[in-house]
Amino acid sequence: MATKNGRLLFNEVPTGYPIPGKTTVYDTTSTIDLDNEPLNGSILVKTLVLSVDPFLRGKMRSPEKKSYSPPFFLNEPLYSFGVGKVIRSENPSFKVGDHVYGSTLDFTEYFIPKDASKLTVIVRPAPTLPWSVYVGAAGMPGQTSYYGWKEYAKAKAGETVFVSTAAGPVGSLVVQLAKQDGLKVIASAGSDEKVQFCKDIGADVAFNYKTTNTAEVLKKEGPINIYWDNVGGPTLEAAIEHSALYARMIICGFISEYNGEENYGIKTMRNVLTNRISINGLLVWDHEAKYKDEFYRVIPQKLASGEIKYTEDVTRGLDKCGEAILEVQKGLNKGKKVIIVADD
Amino acid sequence: MATKNGRLLFNEVPTGYPIPGKTTVYDTTSTIDLDNEPLNGSILVKTLVLSVDPFLRGKMRSPEKKSYSPPFFLNEPLYSFGVGKVIRSENPSFKVGDHVYGSTLDFTEYFIPKDASKLTVIVRPAPTLPWSVYVGAAGMPGQTSYYGWKEYAKAKAGETVFVSTAAGPVGSLVVQLAKQDGLKVIASAGSDEKVQFCKDIGADVAFNYKTTNTAEVLKKEGPINIYWDNVGGPTLEAAIEHSALYARMIICGFISEYNGEENYGIKTMRNVLTNRISINGLLVWDHEAKYKDEFYRVIPQKLASGEIKYTEDVTRGLDKCGEAILEVQKGLNKGKKVIIVADD
């Protein structure tokens, strides 16, 4: 019996923000026979959760442009992190009912992976932990925070860290890791609600960068020993200006220039010399081998117990995904953005 | 008998370039009795060599302005690296005829150090090595290159390094260390004569940045795995733009902004994320404990034997020192600038 298999297709390379219905199109013309579709030794997965992250914008480009992650293919579904449930299996590594996690789940309601070995069976420490957290604090964003903090922060108790987009899935874990290490945390976010969340998770100073001048806060509350950068631009410039001697800066995102904005000229780079700053670009995969096992041993348990807090901003339905992508690019989401494609 | 003791005094905080006779003044009103001046347990040193380096400009500031090195005092002699000869001694660690090296030699013809323990007795591996080299390739500039290269370059044979101000005392040793490690070296300098020197010491590609576009050279000859930055500004911007994945950048100088120039806005910082670049500010003293002994064991010998080459641009007479300082700020010197205050 043919079942509709909704798909979010990459339709057009955007010049600025990704526009729902133009950059991406939700397509319902495809169908799948859930009982009889040939698996050829693979598995059939029902998509439960898909992740919407800032970096998706970087993949919406012409194939000629090089970047750290390959581009999406036009007229094909987007793909990214997600969790699914195995509903048929011809692969002995997976049984029906298993939950699987992967980084290249098609943005479709159902899929048959070409290479099922890229999927990992996940078992949660407690049912209190929703599967969606495995694309957030217990997934790639959480790993980004954890790996980057362990590798580059060189945190010492009593130091001061500044975290931008601190209410986001990456930033909010950084805030909590920093507090665990005994640091003073300055957090910036883009709404008063997010600022409140930063305070709830322990930030000593939290401010709305849209209504408060970042440089003034850093001047007053700094100098900063560590800067966790998710935005680039003037915020990075101010962080460099108000850095302490031997400051460490982790450039984890640069969302201020993801959507065709003119590149901002950072005028404080001489301070890198004066203060002997160390700046490092971070991509989570570079550190996977070193920290992955430790991460899964430590973090999901703390999320399930509530020792580490997270927020999610849930959208139900793959048909709403285009709007969710735009929301994240504009910073309008309230916590880690996830799409619930189907219930467990 | 009173002997004239010429002194170069810090006379006025400059706003732009340091002007001889205005920023600094050569004073001949002071005298010293070489035979009878009380030593109070110290030594009397005849200054042989003084070093003129770009960083002196940073010390010509108001005391309120913080930086990595303390400011000069107005109406007092400048001080910096130099070599002198002990002509009287009441300190058992020094005997008459010893050559001493230090980082805070007064810019005077004779001096009695308040704290002689800051001076090191130096013995050269061969008389073919002039004492002046101990303020250049065998001194602080050479140590800067050596320490920075060992600590941050993570050089691998076959990689490409770009060195700015490559004919200078720091850059020229970096070029040679890179060649010893099997790298392709791109070198920039500010005159055709300096470019020729870069080629003479092994640079694979050398160009005059005043007549050739740096970004175009890097585009053609890069991408670069390592950038040794002595200048900052648009050169740093171009290096970041044409960097390879996992590039390492060592910010050792920022001479493009030492003389009151407006800070340049660097527009390519997003590449730090894309290519996971590591940028580190370098100050030689931070790495002294780790690398100093190794440096003195390895480098002076290679300089004496000619295995490592160096150039000097010699000015004779402390009275000409103001002009020499300006020359270095403008990049008009032809090799490491030294003042020969007196012959050995």
XYZ file of C-alpha atoms in Angstrom:
688
model
C 0.000 0.000 0.000
C 1.429 3.363 -0.986
C 1.941 5.805 1.874
C 2.713 9.468 1.313
C 6.392 10.201 1.985
C 6.661 13.971 2.541
C 10.027 15.512 1.685
C 11.679 18.886 2.161
C 13.541 19.598 -1.078
C 16.361 22.058 -1.747
C 14.783 24.091 -4.521
C 16.954 27.150 -5.126
C 20.220 28.711 -3.908
C 19.249 31.707 -1.726
C 21.065 35.034 -1.905
C 20.100 36.174 1.601
C 17.875 34.400 4.087
C 16.441 31.017 3.038
C 12.804 31.582 2.064
C 10.254 28.810 2.763
C 8.526 27.706 -0.461
C 11.358 29.165 -2.541
C 14.706 28.053 -1.122
C 13.091 24.890 0.185
C 9.821 23.295 -0.936
C 7.758 20.727 0.939
C 6.833 18.023 -1.556
C 4.086 15.399 -1.081
C 4.158 13.722 -4.479
C 6.430 10.874 -3.416
C 5.071 7.661 -1.922
C 6.530 4.545 -0.343
C 5.116 1.030 0.231
C 6.061 0.463 3.866
C 5.458 -3.286 3.739
C 6.979 -4.161 0.400
C 9.565 -1.516 -0.565
C 12.718 -3.587 -1.304
C 15.393 -3.030 1.356
C 18.295 -4.846 -0.354
C 19.838 -5.718 2.985
C 19.243 -2.302 4.540
C 16.587 -1.012 6.918
C 13.448 1.089 6.687
C 13.429 3.993 9.080
C 10.539 6.171 10.195
C 11.880 9.646 10.899
C 10.977 10.896 14.372
C 13.125 14.002 14.878
C 15.091 16.268 12.561
C 17.487 18.939 13.674
C 17.481 22.531 12.433
C 20.818 24.229 12.941
C 22.484 27.460 11.783
C 25.012 25.585 9.640
C 22.304 24.377 7.218
C 22.517 27.770 5.541
C 26.125 27.065 4.569
C 25.052 23.980 2.632
C 22.492 25.961 0.597
C 25.077 27.112 -1.922
C 26.305 26.446 -5.438
C 28.508 23.365 -5.582
C 31.470 25.456 -6.866
C 31.795 27.263 -3.531
C 34.067 25.367 -1.181
C 33.331 25.088 2.524
C 33.837 22.635 5.354
C 30.627 20.774 4.649
C 29.399 19.655 1.202
C 26.476 21.545 -0.358
C 22.913 20.237 -0.665
C 21.840 18.941 -4.070
C 19.129 20.880 -5.865
C 15.785 19.015 -6.099
C 16.923 16.514 -3.485
C 15.858 16.413 0.167
C 17.909 18.326 2.704
C 19.682 16.087 5.173
C 21.061 16.600 8.638
C 21.020 15.208 12.158
C 18.037 13.220 13.247
C 16.600 10.298 15.127
C 14.445 7.597 13.602
C 12.880 4.270 14.462
C 13.576 1.072 12.579
C 10.299 -0.313 11.233
C 11.739 -3.072 9.007
C 15.208 -4.561 8.928
C 17.255 -6.833 6.693
C 20.459 -5.812 8.486
C 21.495 -7.879 11.527
C 22.917 -4.772 13.259
C 19.419 -3.287 13.590
C 16.188 -4.745 14.852
C 12.649 -3.445 14.509
C 11.975 -0.907 17.262
C 15.606 0.253 17.534
C 16.161 3.989 17.690
C 18.873 5.222 15.394
C 20.797 8.475 15.285
C 22.755 9.875 12.387
C 24.120 13.025 10.821
C 22.754 12.576 7.312
C 19.097 11.725 7.786
C 17.060 12.765 4.769
C 14.402 15.355 5.481
C 11.720 12.799 4.547
C 9.089 10.971 6.565
C 10.578 7.575 5.744
C 13.909 6.533 4.324
C 16.048 3.543 3.465
C 19.694 4.410 4.159
C 22.142 3.485 1.395
C 24.745 2.924 4.076
C 23.125 1.930 7.372
C 26.553 1.739 9.032
C 26.441 5.522 9.299
C 23.579 5.191 11.788
C 24.129 4.499 15.480
C 21.646 2.668 17.670
C 20.974 4.863 20.692
C 19.688 3.798 24.092
C 18.680 6.598 26.397
C 19.567 6.555 30.112
C 15.940 7.239 31.067
C 12.628 7.779 29.272
C 12.570 11.277 30.788
C 15.082 12.223 28.115
C 13.172 12.891 24.882
C 14.685 11.477 21.713
C 14.885 15.005 20.360
C 17.639 15.803 22.851
C 19.873 13.494 20.814
C 20.025 16.159 18.130
C 20.598 18.874 20.739
C 22.374 18.811 24.046
C 23.045 15.062 23.722
C 23.929 15.369 20.041
C 26.040 17.453 17.719
C 25.485 20.834 19.421
C 26.285 19.369 22.823
C 29.330 17.622 21.394
C 30.452 20.901 19.854
C 30.375 22.573 23.270
C 31.967 19.673 25.070
C 34.762 18.978 22.588
C 35.596 22.660 22.082
C 35.591 23.405 25.804
C 37.803 20.431 26.596
C 40.207 21.092 23.733
C 40.653 24.856 23.722
C 39.217 26.592 26.802
C 42.034 25.676 29.222
C 39.649 26.947 31.889
C 40.868 27.839 35.345
C 38.555 28.478 38.289
C 38.093 32.206 38.875
C 38.521 33.150 35.238
C 35.871 34.946 33.208
C 34.255 33.568 30.066
C 32.010 35.361 27.616
C 29.558 33.220 25.653
C 27.619 34.637 22.710
C 24.267 33.077 21.693
C 24.409 31.646 25.168
C 20.789 30.488 25.202
C 21.342 28.327 22.130
C 22.027 24.600 22.266
C 25.795 25.063 21.992
C 26.114 28.183 24.114
C 23.901 26.963 26.950
C 26.018 23.873 27.488
C 29.166 26.014 27.387
C 27.674 28.229 30.102
C 27.032 25.179 32.289
C 30.434 23.565 31.639
C 32.056 26.882 32.561
C 30.068 27.140 35.788
C 31.062 23.565 36.673
C 34.697 24.637 36.186
C 34.246 27.592 38.561
C 34.296 30.467 36.086
C 32.424 33.745 36.034
C 30.114 33.592 33.018
C 29.008 36.560 30.915
C 26.259 35.509 28.517
C 24.625 37.306 25.614
C 21.403 36.377 23.858
C 18.880 38.001 21.540
C 15.725 38.288 23.659
C 14.788 38.930 27.271
C 13.315 35.431 27.484
C 16.637 33.941 26.371
C 18.488 36.179 28.826
C 16.327 34.796 31.603
C 17.190 31.242 30.522
C 20.911 32.144 30.640
C 20.435 33.281 34.230
C 18.440 30.141 35.041
C 21.332 27.952 33.956
C 23.825 29.912 36.027
C 25.213 32.816 34.001
C 26.541 35.467 36.392
C 25.888 38.273 33.936
C 23.398 37.937 31.082
C 22.268 40.621 28.657
C 20.225 41.158 25.525
C 22.744 42.231 22.881
C 19.969 43.896 20.891
C 19.280 46.416 23.650
C 22.599 46.487 25.550
C 26.008 47.371 24.122
C 28.243 44.295 24.216
C 31.516 46.253 24.426
C 30.241 48.195 27.453
C 29.277 45.028 29.289
C 32.665 43.465 28.577
C 34.472 46.614 29.648
C 32.611 46.552 32.945
C 32.557 42.804 33.618
C 35.756 41.748 31.855
C 38.510 41.444 30.922
C 37.637 38.038 29.564
C 39.927 35.031 29.652
C 37.817 32.920 27.310
C 35.457 33.894 24.527
C 33.097 31.379 22.998
C 32.111 32.901 19.679
C 29.058 31.825 17.739
C 28.525 35.054 15.843
C 31.709 36.782 14.632
C 31.552 40.422 13.528
C 31.436 43.306 16.032
C 30.916 40.904 18.934
C 34.202 39.164 18.175
C 35.850 42.550 17.755
C 34.641 43.641 21.213
C 35.724 40.365 22.797
C 39.239 40.761 21.401
C 39.319 44.349 22.640
C 38.329 43.392 26.171
C 40.413 40.251 26.437
C 42.792 39.416 29.257
C 46.392 38.396 28.827
C 46.635 34.891 27.302
C 42.934 34.837 26.447
C 41.588 31.856 24.524
C 38.934 32.358 21.855
C 36.960 29.581 20.265
C 35.333 30.471 16.979
C 32.478 28.031 16.719
C 30.047 29.964 14.553
C 29.901 33.149 12.512
C 26.175 33.601 12.070
C 26.541 37.357 11.512
C 27.889 36.547 8.034
C 25.910 33.458 7.023
C 23.180 35.256 5.112
C 24.962 37.399 2.584
C 25.787 40.240 4.971
C 28.847 42.269 4.009
C 31.902 40.982 5.870
C 32.626 43.058 8.937
C 36.187 44.357 9.349
C 37.584 43.476 12.763
C 39.791 46.320 13.942
C 41.163 44.938 17.189
C 43.434 42.187 15.911
C 46.561 43.928 17.195
C 45.371 42.854 20.655
C 46.065 39.254 19.653
C 49.724 40.216 19.821
C 49.522 42.517 22.843
C 47.648 39.959 24.947
C 49.102 36.857 23.282
C 45.624 35.618 22.521
C 45.028 32.184 21.059
C 42.162 31.961 18.565
C 40.958 28.609 17.282
C 38.328 27.699 14.730
C 36.236 24.770 15.932
C 34.507 22.068 13.952
C 33.065 19.302 16.064
C 34.179 16.414 13.816
C 37.845 17.261 14.162
C 37.650 16.184 17.810
C 35.225 13.272 17.555
C 37.815 10.526 17.989
C 39.289 12.144 21.088
C 36.146 13.042 23.055
C 33.103 11.130 21.715
C 33.094 8.219 24.155
C 33.641 10.510 27.123
C 30.807 12.747 25.949
C 28.256 9.925 25.733
C 29.421 8.534 29.066
C 28.994 11.873 30.849
C 26.398 14.123 29.227
C 23.129 12.207 28.501
C 23.035 11.027 32.102
C 23.364 14.591 33.385
C 20.647 15.754 30.999
C 18.299 12.993 32.108
C 18.899 13.786 35.796
C 18.441 17.524 35.273
C 21.970 18.364 36.427
C 22.495 19.954 33.018
C 19.584 21.936 31.592
C 18.530 22.411 27.989
C 15.709 24.052 26.084
C 13.987 22.959 22.949
C 11.865 24.851 20.525
C 9.691 22.209 18.917
C 7.926 22.467 15.576
C 5.593 19.614 14.683
C 5.469 18.478 11.061
C 8.043 18.323 8.289
C 5.825 20.687 6.243
C 6.713 23.485 8.717
C 10.454 22.880 8.438
C 11.168 25.670 5.921
C 9.815 28.244 8.392
C 11.846 26.685 11.182
C 15.050 27.006 9.148
C 14.384 30.712 8.549
C 13.570 31.230 12.241
C 16.935 29.790 13.260
C 18.810 31.976 10.764
C 17.079 35.012 12.250
C 17.662 33.843 15.803
C 13.923 33.794 16.549
C 13.883 30.256 17.946
C 13.633 29.785 21.686
C 16.059 26.981 22.381
C 17.367 24.209 20.211
C 15.133 23.971 17.165
C 13.815 20.491 16.447
C 11.221 19.193 14.050
C 9.043 16.396 15.366
C 8.262 14.546 12.165
C 6.374 11.739 13.868
C 5.715 10.460 17.378
C 7.596 7.437 18.687
C 88.892 62.640 34.896
C 85.474 63.446 33.532
C 84.618 61.736 30.274
C 81.593 62.695 28.198
C 78.803 60.151 28.570
C 76.476 60.653 25.576
C 72.864 59.630 26.149
C 69.780 59.223 23.967
C 66.873 60.632 25.997
C 63.145 60.078 25.583
C 61.993 63.664 25.160
C 58.367 63.629 24.050
C 55.543 61.149 23.352
C 55.141 61.025 19.545
C 51.737 60.993 17.866
C 52.945 59.365 14.648
C 56.484 58.418 13.690
C 59.214 59.103 16.277
C 61.078 62.222 15.145
C 64.827 62.496 15.873
C 65.590 65.611 17.930
C 61.978 65.808 19.079
C 60.805 62.369 20.245
C 64.356 61.512 21.235
C 67.238 63.885 21.907
C 70.951 63.079 21.961
C 72.407 64.703 25.070
C 76.119 65.303 25.740
C 75.907 67.257 28.981
C 76.478 64.265 31.247
C 79.957 63.110 32.234
C 81.420 60.166 34.106
C 84.769 59.607 35.834
C 85.724 56.193 34.465
C 88.432 55.580 37.061
C 86.718 56.838 40.194
C 82.947 56.690 39.734
C 81.730 54.693 42.764
C 80.454 51.233 41.749
C 78.936 50.178 45.103
C 79.572 46.522 44.347
C 78.430 46.739 40.723
C 80.337 47.009 37.455
C 81.169 49.732 34.957
C 80.219 48.837 31.417
C 81.282 50.438 28.170
C 78.427 50.082 25.689
C 79.529 48.451 22.422
C 76.286 47.645 20.614
C 72.677 48.746 21.003
C 69.738 47.237 19.244
C 67.080 49.172 17.349
C 63.854 47.209 16.974
C 60.278 47.938 15.874
C 58.923 47.393 19.394
C 60.711 50.511 20.745
C 57.866 52.563 19.310
C 55.440 50.831 21.665
C 57.416 52.049 24.674
C 57.254 55.677 23.520
C 53.838 56.236 25.072
C 52.135 57.853 28.034
C 52.448 55.708 31.141
C 48.621 55.404 31.394
C 48.478 53.291 28.247
C 48.891 49.626 29.049
C 50.881 47.306 26.804
C 53.060 44.212 27.107
C 56.215 46.182 27.782
C 56.546 49.151 30.180
C 56.854 52.642 28.709
C 60.053 54.702 28.581
C 60.411 57.490 31.151
C 60.504 61.039 29.831
C 63.912 62.749 30.151
C 65.562 59.404 30.865
C 67.675 57.394 28.414
C 65.951 54.810 26.262
C 66.961 51.246 27.058
C 66.912 48.033 25.156
C 69.021 45.067 24.104
C 72.733 45.558 23.849
C 76.226 44.238 24.392
C 78.890 45.933 26.495
C 82.328 45.313 27.884
C 83.162 45.342 31.570
C 85.870 47.970 32.229
C 85.760 47.903 36.042
C 84.206 45.388 38.417
C 83.387 45.073 42.091
C 81.127 42.086 41.428
C 82.775 38.623 41.516
C 80.453 37.370 38.731
C 82.112 39.713 36.230
C 85.724 40.398 35.416
C 87.287 43.204 33.425
C 87.150 42.344 29.728
C 83.994 40.226 29.989
C 81.353 40.826 27.360
C 77.875 41.173 28.751
C 74.481 40.985 27.108
C 71.191 42.289 28.462
C 67.736 43.476 27.567
C 67.744 46.775 29.457
C 70.994 48.457 28.525
C 70.704 52.225 28.817
C 71.214 54.111 25.573
C 74.343 55.721 27.037
C 78.056 55.355 26.284
C 78.821 54.055 29.777
C 76.614 52.724 32.528
C 76.658 51.170 35.960
C 73.818 48.644 36.200
C 71.683 48.877 39.335
C 71.146 45.138 39.104
C 74.076 43.451 37.348
C 72.385 40.053 37.716
C 70.218 41.000 34.758
C 73.308 40.870 32.543
C 74.669 37.639 31.067
C 78.308 37.058 30.248
C 78.488 35.898 26.635
C 81.254 33.919 24.977
C 81.024 33.673 21.223
C 81.752 30.395 19.404
C 84.222 32.131 17.053
C 85.568 35.681 16.558
C 83.988 35.607 13.080
C 80.702 36.256 14.847
C 80.479 40.000 15.599
C 79.165 40.970 19.020
C 76.351 42.830 17.303
C 74.817 39.525 16.231
C 73.950 38.960 19.885
C 71.240 41.594 19.561
C 70.095 40.110 16.233
C 70.062 36.570 14.967
C 71.779 35.308 18.137
C 69.665 37.539 20.382
C 66.075 38.503 20.964
C 64.976 38.601 17.291
C 66.539 35.196 16.649
C 64.958 33.839 19.827
C 61.610 35.204 18.729
C 61.836 33.254 15.478
C 63.146 30.117 17.108
C 60.723 29.992 20.037
C 57.695 30.889 17.925
C 58.543 28.413 15.213
C 59.102 25.580 17.685
C 55.998 26.384 19.732
C 53.354 27.208 17.134
C 54.368 26.361 13.558
C 53.812 22.578 13.782
C 55.645 22.480 10.467
C 55.438 19.453 8.195
C 57.723 18.930 5.197
C 55.960 19.842 1.986
C 53.780 22.509 3.550
C 53.804 26.164 2.512
C 54.683 29.056 4.810
C 54.278 32.756 4.139
C 56.640 35.086 6.008
C 56.101 38.849 6.011
C 59.060 41.231 6.568
C 61.069 38.181 5.629
C 64.353 40.058 5.194
C 64.235 41.335 8.772
C 66.068 39.738 11.664
C 63.042 37.726 12.799
C 61.652 36.882 9.366
C 64.959 35.846 7.840
C 65.571 33.241 10.532
C 61.993 31.978 10.129
C 62.636 31.565 6.389
C 65.740 29.487 7.115
C 64.129 27.384 9.853
C 61.246 26.667 7.457
C 63.622 25.616 4.688
C 65.450 23.326 7.122
C 62.069 21.733 7.887
C 61.397 21.135 4.183
C 58.702 23.741 3.554
C 57.962 25.879 0.538
C 58.613 29.479 1.603
C 56.818 32.551 0.286
C 58.558 35.700 1.493
C 57.575 39.357 1.300
C 59.792 42.374 1.884
C 59.742 46.090 1.155
C 62.528 46.587 -1.385
C 64.071 44.709 -4.287
C 67.322 44.452 -2.360
C 65.529 42.777 0.538
C 63.696 40.484 -1.881
C 67.058 39.394 -3.261
C 68.263 38.631 0.274
C 65.147 36.491 0.843
C 66.042 34.502 -2.268
C 69.668 34.232 -1.154
C 68.609 32.609 2.109
C 66.376 30.106 0.346
C 62.879 31.559 -0.113
C 61.145 29.768 -2.979
C 58.999 32.774 -3.824
C 59.969 36.302 -2.786
C 58.262 39.531 -3.718
C 58.246 43.252 -2.996
C 54.881 43.937 -1.351
C 55.104 47.582 -2.384
C 55.010 46.716 -6.083
C 53.310 43.297 -6.077
C 49.853 42.471 -4.694
C 50.208 40.137 -1.710
C 46.770 38.529 -2.126
C 47.538 37.668 -5.750
C 50.825 36.015 -4.853
C 49.151 33.979 -2.112
C 46.317 32.981 -4.425
C 48.819 31.694 -6.982
C 51.406 30.176 -4.635
C 49.205 29.178 -1.705
C 47.122 28.083 0.046
C 49.367 28.617 3.008
C 49.660 26.260 5.964
C 51.607 28.670 8.146
C 51.680 32.448 8.229
C 54.364 34.303 10.145
C 52.953 37.776 10.628
C 55.081 40.776 11.488
C 52.794 43.417 10.030
C 49.054 42.813 10.597
C 46.530 44.781 8.526
C 45.690 43.857 4.939
C 48.579 41.359 4.798
C 47.080 39.373 7.668
C 43.675 39.645 6.008
C 45.072 38.194 2.768
C 46.891 35.413 4.618
C 43.670 34.366 6.380
C 41.837 34.448 3.051
C 44.368 32.210 1.331
C 44.943 29.819 4.198
C 44.789 26.052 3.992
C 42.718 23.840 6.270
C 44.176 23.787 9.803
C 46.518 26.695 9.038
C 48.635 28.072 11.888
C 49.253 31.804 12.147
C 51.808 33.380 14.407
C 51.248 37.061 15.127
C 54.663 38.307 16.063
C 54.414 41.947 15.049
C 51.828 44.456 13.866
C 54.014 47.214 12.495
C 51.235 48.474 10.193
C 49.564 49.939 13.291
C 52.513 51.012 15.458
C 52.626 54.630 14.312
C 49.144 55.988 14.860
C 47.662 54.569 11.657
C 43.927 53.939 11.818
C 43.241 50.328 12.736
C 42.512 48.238 9.677
C 39.358 46.103 9.729
C 40.116 42.482 8.861
C 37.225 41.079 6.861
C 38.254 37.459 6.457
C 37.919 36.200 10.021
C 35.095 33.829 9.097
C 37.804 31.731 7.442
C 39.194 31.004 10.900
C 36.087 28.886 11.375
C 35.869 27.468 7.866
C 39.504 26.351 7.835
C 39.822 25.761 11.587
C 42.768 28.121 11.718
C 44.801 28.556 14.861
C 46.074 32.104 15.499
C 48.544 32.813 18.281
C 50.063 36.041 19.500
C 53.777 35.615 20.207
C 55.960 37.344 22.744
C 59.426 35.885 23.028
C 59.637 36.025 26.841
C 56.653 33.734 27.298
C 58.740 30.893 25.885
C 62.155 31.716 27.313
C 62.204 29.002 29.972
C 61.273 26.298 27.487
C 63.599 27.071 24.592
C 66.456 29.387 25.679
C 69.140 26.776 26.380
C 68.368 24.926 23.160
C 68.573 28.195 21.239
C 72.020 29.119 22.525
C 73.242 25.557 21.986
C 72.112 25.504 18.346
C 71.958 28.939 16.758
C 75.176 30.956 17.446
C 77.262 28.041 16.148
C 75.276 27.930 12.915
C 75.598 31.692 12.521
C 79.375 31.556 13.052
C 79.754 28.726 10.541
C 77.581 30.447 7.947
C 74.993 27.664 7.894
C 72.435 30.277 8.910
C 72.747 33.688 7.287
C 71.937 37.114 8.671
C 72.222 40.732 7.611
C 72.979 43.775 9.654
C 72.446 47.408 8.920
C 75.035 49.176 11.039
C 74.913 52.801 12.194
C 78.001 54.067 13.976
C 77.528 56.467 16.884
C 74.835 56.854 19.515
C 74.210 60.381 18.200
C 72.718 58.839 15.028
C 70.376 56.550 16.935
C 67.247 58.734 16.607
C 67.473 58.515 12.820
C 68.008 54.757 13.057
C 64.839 54.358 15.132
C 62.803 56.232 12.537
C 64.364 54.211 9.700
C 63.239 50.968 11.353
C 59.689 52.246 11.864
C 59.561 53.110 8.179
C 61.146 49.819 7.147
C 64.054 51.573 5.431
C 66.759 49.578 7.190
C 68.564 46.860 5.254
C 68.846 44.056 7.749
C 68.861 44.019 11.534
C 69.508 47.582 12.676
C 72.324 47.932 15.195
C 74.115 50.931 16.642
C 77.824 50.508 17.139
C 78.384 52.807 20.102
C 82.067 51.932 20.480
C 84.552 49.390 19.140
C 85.558 46.397 21.237
